[in-house]
Amino acid sequence: MTTEVKRVFSGIQPTGELHLGNYVGALSNWVKMQDEYDETIYCVVDLHAMTVPYDVEEFHAARLQTAKLLLAVGIDPDRSLLYYQSQVPQHAELAWILGTITGIGQLERMTQYKEKADKAGQNLGLFSYPVLMAADILVHRAHAVPVGDDQTQHLELTRDLVERFNHRFGEIFPLPERITPEIGARVMSLQDPTSKMSKSDPNPNSRILLVDDPDVIRKRIKSAVTDSETTVAYDWDRKPGISNLLEIFSFFSGRKIDDLVDEYAEGGYGRFKEAVAEAVIDGLTPIRTRYKQLDDAEVAHIMERGALDARARAERSMVEIRKAVGLAGY
Ligand code: TYM
């Protein structure tokens, strides 16, 4: 069932507003891959987001807001399939099937599970989260998965499941490849550069949102935690705060880190941070502008159309998968 068509799949949770880490680590590749691959399929993974406690109204609003942001960053619904995971029940069906070949020990080793279970409490959905993620990717038989560095372990599990499934039931799934950017695969918190920038960090100063105003961006970068020295250098061990800002700067300016270090090494952190902030503002302004122009009803319509198409495609895969595992017919 492997085909010549090269397909991309990725997903994002509709929890809170999207931040710089999401964009640099993953979404910018989502956009780019629209030009490089035959098919790109992107999903707002609302079922995944239910694994931690949430407010129903806020959650419902966040789904649409996330869809809007994806359109604003440049996901083109005429070239990419975009939909809500919950609208395509085949994801959950395949997750069940994959669950039957997933070891408990393997799930217990997932660091994201351990972190989230510590904070939000354990539940079966959180525990089997990576199996649903594998199902997302495999129901579309994707070849490439653009994600940030924090999804590495989940992708490894997906690849294990592909090998196990194909060995047992026949060559159904291609082995999906993880795609991460060279620079910025792990954008760190502005307040603690040893932990990643995250939607769930209680301190809003730790992140920059894609829709933040220029003044907020300037303030957040100015107050980013660095170190007590004055020389700008790229050294993650000694200067994680500055190294994080250098990666962000390099991403938004399109310039090499070495070049930036040459230009900003002397002259102090103040001047450096101002330049970083301006580069980020230049990069995010078009996104914020497009976001404001998008109409909710139109976005809802795009998501509905996407779900119809995704359901049909996922069902075509499921017919093959059901046959392979012995569930076809009556
Ligand atoms: P989520 O919603 O937490 O994040 C969406 C994407 O953003 C990346 N990301 C980062 N990249 C760099 N630096 C950061 N600080 C940073 N924070 C987040 C994430 O790596 C991700 O690519 N489990 C996934 C969603 C998912 C999925 C899938 C992804 C569900 N099914 C299938 C790919 C394929 C998640 O929680 O991403």
CSV table of C-alpha atoms and ligand atoms in Angstrom, one decimal:
chain,number,residue,atom,x,y,z
A,1,MET,CA,0.0,0.0,0.0
A,2,THR,CA,3.0,2.3,-0.1
A,3,THR,CA,2.6,4.9,-2.8
A,4,GLU,CA,4.8,7.3,-4.7
A,5,VAL,CA,2.9,10.3,-3.4
A,6,LYS,CA,4.9,12.0,-0.6
A,7,ARG,CA,2.6,13.0,2.2
A,8,VAL,CA,3.1,15.2,5.2
A,9,PHE,CA,1.1,15.1,8.4
A,10,SER,CA,1.3,17.1,11.6
A,11,GLY,CA,-0.9,18.2,14.4
A,12,ILE,CA,-1.1,20.9,17.1
A,13,GLN,CA,-3.1,21.1,20.3
A,14,PRO,CA,-5.7,23.8,20.7
A,15,THR,CA,-4.5,24.7,24.2
A,16,GLY,CA,-4.1,28.5,24.7
A,17,GLU,CA,-2.6,30.7,22.0
A,18,LEU,CA,0.3,29.6,19.8
A,19,HIS,CA,3.7,30.9,20.6
A,20,LEU,CA,7.0,31.5,19.0
A,21,GLY,CA,8.3,28.0,19.8
A,22,ASN,CA,5.4,26.4,17.9
A,23,TYR,CA,6.1,28.6,14.9
A,24,VAL,CA,9.9,28.3,14.8
A,25,GLY,CA,10.0,24.7,15.7
A,26,ALA,CA,7.1,23.3,13.7
A,27,LEU,CA,4.7,25.7,11.9
A,28,SER,CA,7.2,27.4,9.7
A,29,ASN,CA,8.1,23.9,8.3
A,30,TRP,CA,4.4,23.1,7.9
A,31,VAL,CA,4.1,26.2,5.6
A,32,LYS,CA,7.4,25.4,3.7
A,33,MET,CA,6.5,21.8,3.1
A,34,GLN,CA,3.4,22.8,1.2
A,35,ASP,CA,5.8,23.7,-1.7
A,36,GLU,CA,8.0,20.6,-1.2
A,37,TYR,CA,5.6,17.7,-0.8
A,38,ASP,CA,2.7,16.3,-2.9
A,39,GLU,CA,0.2,16.4,0.0
A,40,THR,CA,0.2,18.2,3.3
A,41,ILE,CA,-2.3,17.3,6.0
A,42,TYR,CA,-2.6,19.4,9.1
A,43,CYS,CA,-4.8,18.8,12.1
A,44,VAL,CA,-6.0,20.6,15.2
A,45,VAL,CA,-5.8,17.8,17.6
A,46,ASP,CA,-8.7,18.5,19.9
A,47,LEU,CA,-9.0,15.0,21.3
A,48,HIS,CA,-5.4,15.2,22.5
A,49,ALA,CA,-6.1,18.5,24.3
A,50,MET,CA,-8.8,16.9,26.4
A,51,THR,CA,-6.3,14.8,28.3
A,52,VAL,CA,-5.7,17.7,30.8
A,53,PRO,CA,-8.4,19.5,32.7
A,54,TYR,CA,-10.1,22.2,30.7
A,55,ASP,CA,-13.0,24.7,30.6
A,56,VAL,CA,-15.5,23.7,27.9
A,57,GLU,CA,-16.2,27.2,26.6
A,58,GLU,CA,-12.6,28.2,26.5
A,59,PHE,CA,-11.6,24.9,24.8
A,60,HIS,CA,-14.3,25.4,22.2
A,61,ALA,CA,-13.1,28.9,21.4
A,62,ALA,CA,-9.4,27.8,21.4
A,63,ARG,CA,-10.1,25.2,18.6
A,64,LEU,CA,-11.3,27.9,16.3
A,65,GLN,CA,-8.6,30.3,17.3
A,66,THR,CA,-6.0,27.7,16.6
A,67,ALA,CA,-7.4,27.0,13.2
A,68,LYS,CA,-7.4,30.7,12.5
A,69,LEU,CA,-3.8,31.0,13.5
A,70,LEU,CA,-2.8,28.1,11.3
A,71,LEU,CA,-4.4,30.0,8.3
A,72,ALA,CA,-2.7,33.2,9.4
A,73,VAL,CA,0.8,31.7,9.5
A,74,GLY,CA,0.3,30.6,5.9
A,75,ILE,CA,-1.4,27.2,5.8
A,76,ASP,CA,-3.3,27.4,2.5
A,77,PRO,CA,-6.6,25.4,2.5
A,78,ASP,CA,-6.4,25.1,-1.2
A,79,ARG,CA,-3.1,23.2,-1.0
A,80,SER,CA,-3.3,21.6,2.4
A,81,LEU,CA,-6.0,19.6,4.2
A,82,LEU,CA,-6.8,21.3,7.5
A,83,TYR,CA,-9.4,19.9,10.0
A,84,TYR,CA,-10.3,19.1,13.6
A,85,GLN,CA,-9.2,15.6,14.7
A,86,SER,CA,-12.4,14.9,16.5
A,87,GLN,CA,-14.3,15.3,13.2
A,88,VAL,CA,-12.6,12.3,11.8
A,89,PRO,CA,-13.4,9.3,14.0
A,90,GLN,CA,-11.0,7.0,12.1
A,91,HIS,CA,-8.2,8.5,14.2
A,92,ALA,CA,-9.7,7.1,17.3
A,93,GLU,CA,-10.5,3.8,15.7
A,94,LEU,CA,-6.9,3.3,14.5
A,95,ALA,CA,-5.6,4.3,18.0
A,96,TRP,CA,-7.6,1.4,19.4
A,97,ILE,CA,-6.0,-1.0,16.9
A,98,LEU,CA,-2.5,0.3,17.5
A,99,GLY,CA,-3.1,0.2,21.3
A,100,THR,CA,-3.3,-3.6,21.0
A,101,ILE,CA,0.3,-3.8,19.9
A,102,THR,CA,1.7,-1.1,22.2
A,103,GLY,CA,3.6,-2.1,25.3
A,104,ILE,CA,2.7,-0.6,28.7
A,105,GLY,CA,6.4,-0.2,29.6
A,106,GLN,CA,7.0,1.8,26.4
A,107,LEU,CA,4.2,4.2,27.3
A,108,GLU,CA,5.4,4.5,30.9
A,109,ARG,CA,8.8,5.7,29.6
A,110,MET,CA,7.3,8.7,27.7
A,111,THR,CA,8.8,11.8,29.4
A,112,GLN,CA,5.8,14.0,28.3
A,113,TYR,CA,3.4,11.7,30.0
A,114,LYS,CA,5.4,11.8,33.2
A,115,GLU,CA,5.6,15.6,33.2
A,116,LYS,CA,2.0,16.1,32.4
A,117,ALA,CA,0.8,13.4,34.8
A,118,ASP,CA,2.7,15.1,37.6
A,119,LYS,CA,1.0,18.4,36.9
A,120,ALA,CA,-2.5,17.4,35.7
A,121,GLY,CA,-3.0,14.0,37.2
A,122,GLN,CA,-3.0,10.6,35.5
A,123,ASN,CA,-5.8,9.4,33.2
A,124,LEU,CA,-6.0,6.8,30.5
A,125,GLY,CA,-6.2,9.4,27.7
A,126,LEU,CA,-3.0,11.0,28.8
A,127,PHE,CA,-1.3,7.7,29.1
A,128,SER,CA,-2.3,6.5,25.6
A,129,TYR,CA,-1.8,10.0,24.1
A,130,PRO,CA,1.2,8.8,22.0
A,131,VAL,CA,-0.8,6.0,20.5
A,132,LEU,CA,-3.5,8.4,19.3
A,133,MET,CA,-0.6,10.5,17.9
A,134,ALA,CA,0.7,7.5,16.0
A,135,ALA,CA,-2.8,6.9,14.7
A,136,ASP,CA,-3.0,10.5,13.4
A,137,ILE,CA,0.1,10.0,11.4
A,138,LEU,CA,-0.6,6.5,10.2
A,139,VAL,CA,-4.3,6.9,9.3
A,140,HIS,CA,-2.9,9.2,6.5
A,141,ARG,CA,0.1,6.9,5.8
A,142,ALA,CA,2.4,10.0,6.1
A,143,HIS,CA,6.0,10.0,5.2
A,144,ALA,CA,7.2,13.1,6.9
A,145,VAL,CA,6.2,14.7,10.2
A,146,PRO,CA,7.3,18.3,10.9
A,147,VAL,CA,7.6,18.8,14.7
A,148,GLY,CA,9.7,20.4,17.3
A,149,ASP,CA,12.3,18.5,19.2
A,150,ASP,CA,10.0,17.7,22.1
A,151,GLN,CA,8.1,15.2,19.9
A,152,THR,CA,11.1,13.1,19.2
A,153,GLN,CA,10.2,10.3,21.6
A,154,HIS,CA,6.6,10.2,20.3
A,155,LEU,CA,7.9,9.8,16.8
A,156,GLU,CA,10.2,7.0,17.8
A,157,LEU,CA,7.2,5.2,19.3
A,158,THR,CA,5.3,5.7,16.0
A,159,ARG,CA,8.1,4.2,14.1
A,160,ASP,CA,8.3,1.2,16.4
A,161,LEU,CA,4.6,0.7,15.9
A,162,VAL,CA,4.9,0.8,12.2
A,163,GLU,CA,7.6,-1.8,12.2
A,164,ARG,CA,5.6,-4.0,14.6
A,165,PHE,CA,2.4,-3.6,12.6
A,166,ASN,CA,3.9,-4.2,9.2
A,167,HIS,CA,5.8,-7.2,10.5
A,168,ARG,CA,2.7,-8.8,11.9
A,169,PHE,CA,0.0,-7.7,9.3
A,170,GLY,CA,1.9,-6.9,6.1
A,171,GLU,CA,3.5,-3.7,4.6
A,172,ILE,CA,0.7,-1.2,5.3
A,173,PHE,CA,2.5,1.9,6.6
A,174,PRO,CA,5.5,3.8,5.4
A,175,LEU,CA,8.1,4.6,8.1
A,176,PRO,CA,7.5,8.3,8.9
A,177,GLU,CA,10.4,10.6,9.2
A,178,ARG,CA,10.6,13.3,11.8
A,179,ILE,CA,11.4,16.7,10.3
A,180,THR,CA,12.9,19.3,12.7
A,181,PRO,CA,14.6,22.7,11.8
A,182,GLU,CA,18.3,22.9,12.2
A,183,ILE,CA,18.0,26.0,14.3
A,184,GLY,CA,15.1,26.5,16.7
A,185,ALA,CA,13.9,22.9,17.1
A,186,ARG,CA,13.7,23.7,20.8
A,187,VAL,CA,12.9,27.3,21.6
A,188,MET,CA,13.5,27.9,25.3
A,189,SER,CA,11.5,30.0,27.9
A,190,LEU,CA,12.5,33.6,28.0
A,191,GLN,CA,12.4,33.5,31.8
A,192,ASP,CA,14.2,30.1,32.3
A,193,PRO,CA,16.3,29.3,29.3
A,194,THR,CA,16.9,25.7,30.6
A,195,SER,CA,13.2,24.8,30.0
A,196,LYS,CA,11.3,24.9,26.8
A,197,MET,CA,8.9,27.7,25.8
A,198,SER,CA,5.5,26.3,26.6
A,199,LYS,CA,1.8,27.2,26.4
A,200,SER,CA,1.3,25.8,29.9
A,201,ASP,CA,4.0,27.9,31.7
A,202,PRO,CA,2.1,30.0,34.3
A,203,ASN,CA,4.4,33.0,33.6
A,204,PRO,CA,3.2,34.8,30.4
A,205,ASN,CA,6.6,36.6,30.3
A,206,SER,CA,8.2,33.3,29.4
A,207,ARG,CA,6.8,33.3,25.9
A,208,ILE,CA,5.9,35.4,22.9
A,209,LEU,CA,2.5,34.7,21.3
A,210,LEU,CA,2.1,34.9,17.5
A,211,VAL,CA,-0.5,37.6,18.0
A,212,ASP,CA,1.4,39.8,20.5
A,213,ASP,CA,1.7,43.5,19.8
A,214,PRO,CA,5.1,44.9,19.1
A,215,ASP,CA,5.3,46.6,22.5
A,216,VAL,CA,4.7,43.4,24.3
A,217,ILE,CA,7.3,41.6,22.2
A,218,ARG,CA,9.8,44.4,23.0
A,219,LYS,CA,9.1,44.2,26.7
A,220,ARG,CA,9.3,40.4,26.8
A,221,ILE,CA,12.6,40.2,25.0
A,222,LYS,CA,14.0,43.1,27.0
A,223,SER,CA,13.2,41.2,30.2
A,224,ALA,CA,14.5,37.9,28.9
A,225,VAL,CA,16.7,36.2,31.4
A,226,THR,CA,20.4,36.1,30.3
A,227,ASP,CA,23.5,36.1,32.4
A,228,SER,CA,25.7,38.6,34.2
A,229,GLU,CA,28.3,39.0,31.4
A,230,THR,CA,28.1,41.5,28.5
A,231,THR,CA,29.5,39.6,25.5
A,232,VAL,CA,27.1,38.1,23.0
A,233,ALA,CA,28.3,34.5,22.3
A,234,TYR,CA,26.7,31.3,21.1
A,235,ASP,CA,27.3,28.8,23.9
A,236,TRP,CA,24.4,26.8,25.3
A,237,ASP,CA,26.3,25.6,28.4
A,238,ARG,CA,27.5,28.9,29.6
A,239,LYS,CA,25.0,31.3,28.0
A,240,PRO,CA,21.7,29.6,27.4
A,241,GLY,CA,19.6,32.8,27.5
A,242,ILE,CA,21.8,34.5,24.9
A,243,SER,CA,22.0,31.4,22.8
A,244,ASN,CA,18.2,31.1,22.7
A,245,LEU,CA,17.9,34.7,21.6
A,246,LEU,CA,20.6,34.1,18.9
A,247,GLU,CA,18.6,31.2,17.5
A,248,ILE,CA,15.4,33.2,17.5
A,249,PHE,CA,17.3,36.1,15.8
A,250,SER,CA,18.8,33.9,13.2
A,251,PHE,CA,15.4,32.3,12.4
A,252,PHE,CA,13.7,35.7,11.9
A,253,SER,CA,16.5,37.5,10.2
A,254,GLY,CA,17.6,34.6,8.0
A,255,ARG,CA,21.2,35.4,9.0
A,256,LYS,CA,23.8,32.9,10.2
A,257,ILE,CA,24.5,32.8,14.0
A,258,ASP,CA,28.2,33.4,13.4
A,259,ASP,CA,27.4,36.6,11.5
A,260,LEU,CA,25.1,37.8,14.3
A,261,VAL,CA,27.7,37.1,16.9
A,262,ASP,CA,30.3,39.0,14.9
A,263,GLU,CA,28.1,42.0,14.7
A,264,TYR,CA,26.7,42.0,18.2
A,265,ALA,CA,29.5,40.4,20.3
A,266,GLU,CA,30.4,43.8,21.8
A,267,GLY,CA,28.0,46.6,22.4
A,268,GLY,CA,26.1,45.1,25.3
A,269,TYR,CA,22.9,43.0,25.7
A,270,GLY,CA,20.6,46.0,25.4
A,271,ARG,CA,21.5,46.7,21.8
A,272,PHE,CA,21.4,43.0,21.0
A,273,LYS,CA,18.0,42.5,22.5
A,274,GLU,CA,16.5,45.5,20.7
A,275,ALA,CA,17.7,44.0,17.4
A,276,VAL,CA,16.2,40.6,18.2
A,277,ALA,CA,12.9,42.2,19.1
A,278,GLU,CA,12.7,44.2,15.8
A,279,ALA,CA,13.5,41.0,13.8
A,280,VAL,CA,10.7,39.1,15.7
A,281,ILE,CA,8.3,42.0,15.2
A,282,ASP,CA,9.0,42.1,11.4
A,283,GLY,CA,8.4,38.4,11.2
A,284,LEU,CA,5.2,38.3,13.3
A,285,THR,CA,3.5,41.4,12.0
A,286,PRO,CA,2.1,39.9,8.8
A,287,ILE,CA,0.8,36.9,10.8
A,288,ARG,CA,-1.0,39.2,13.3
A,289,THR,CA,-2.4,41.3,10.5
A,290,ARG,CA,-3.8,38.2,8.6
A,291,TYR,CA,-5.2,36.8,11.8
A,292,LYS,CA,-7.2,39.9,12.4
A,293,GLN,CA,-8.6,39.9,8.9
A,294,LEU,CA,-9.9,36.3,9.1
A,295,ASP,CA,-13.6,35.8,9.5
A,296,ASP,CA,-14.7,33.2,12.0
A,297,ALA,CA,-17.6,31.8,9.9
A,298,GLU,CA,-15.3,31.5,6.9
A,299,VAL,CA,-12.7,29.6,9.0
A,300,ALA,CA,-15.5,27.3,10.3
A,301,HIS,CA,-16.5,26.5,6.8
A,302,ILE,CA,-12.9,25.7,5.8
A,303,MET,CA,-12.7,23.3,8.8
A,304,GLU,CA,-15.9,21.6,7.8
A,305,ARG,CA,-14.8,21.1,4.3
A,306,GLY,CA,-11.5,19.8,5.5
A,307,ALA,CA,-13.2,17.3,7.8
A,308,LEU,CA,-15.3,15.9,4.9
A,309,ASP,CA,-12.2,15.4,2.8
A,310,ALA,CA,-10.1,14.0,5.6
A,311,ARG,CA,-12.9,11.5,6.6
A,312,ALA,CA,-13.0,10.1,3.1
A,313,ARG,CA,-9.3,9.7,2.9
A,314,ALA,CA,-9.0,8.2,6.3
A,315,GLU,CA,-11.7,5.8,5.5
A,316,ARG,CA,-9.9,4.6,2.4
A,317,SER,CA,-6.9,3.8,4.7
A,318,MET,CA,-9.1,2.1,7.3
A,319,VAL,CA,-10.6,-0.2,4.7
A,320,GLU,CA,-7.1,-1.6,4.0
A,321,ILE,CA,-6.1,-1.6,7.7
A,322,ARG,CA,-9.3,-3.4,8.8
A,323,LYS,CA,-8.7,-6.0,6.1
A,324,ALA,CA,-5.1,-6.5,7.2
A,325,VAL,CA,-6.0,-7.1,10.8
A,326,GLY,CA,-9.0,-9.3,10.1
A,327,LEU,CA,-11.9,-6.9,10.6
A,328,ALA,CA,-13.2,-6.7,7.1
A,329,GLY,CA,-16.7,-7.8,6.1
A,330,TYR,CA,-19.4,-9.6,8.0
B,1,TYM,P1,1.9,20.9,20.6
B,1,TYM,O1,0.5,21.3,20.4
B,1,TYM,O2,2.4,20.9,22.0
B,1,TYM,O3,2.9,21.7,19.8
B,1,TYM,C1,2.8,21.9,18.4
B,1,TYM,C2,4.1,21.9,17.7
B,1,TYM,O4,5.0,22.9,18.3
B,1,TYM,C3,6.2,22.3,18.6
B,1,TYM,N1,6.7,23.1,19.8
B,1,TYM,C4,8.0,23.6,19.9
B,1,TYM,N2,9.0,23.6,19.0
B,1,TYM,C5,10.1,24.3,19.4
B,1,TYM,N3,10.3,24.9,20.6
B,1,TYM,C6,9.3,24.9,21.5
B,1,TYM,N4,9.4,25.5,22.7
B,1,TYM,C7,8.0,24.2,21.2
B,1,TYM,N5,6.9,24.0,21.8
B,1,TYM,C8,6.1,23.3,21.0
B,1,TYM,C9,5.9,20.9,19.0
B,1,TYM,O5,7.0,20.1,18.9
B,1,TYM,C10,4.9,20.6,17.9
B,1,TYM,O6,5.5,20.1,16.8
B,1,TYM,N6,1.7,15.9,20.4
B,1,TYM,C11,1.8,17.1,19.6
B,1,TYM,C12,0.6,17.2,18.7
B,1,TYM,C13,0.3,16.1,17.8
B,1,TYM,C14,1.0,15.7,16.7
B,1,TYM,C15,0.3,14.5,16.2
B,1,TYM,C16,2.2,16.2,16.1
B,1,TYM,C17,-0.8,15.2,18.0
B,1,TYM,N7,-0.7,14.3,16.9
B,1,TYM,C18,0.8,13.9,15.0
B,1,TYM,C19,2.6,15.5,14.9
B,1,TYM,C20,2.0,14.4,14.4
B,1,TYM,C21,1.8,18.3,20.6
B,1,TYM,O7,1.4,18.2,21.7
B,1,TYM,O8,2.2,19.4,20.0
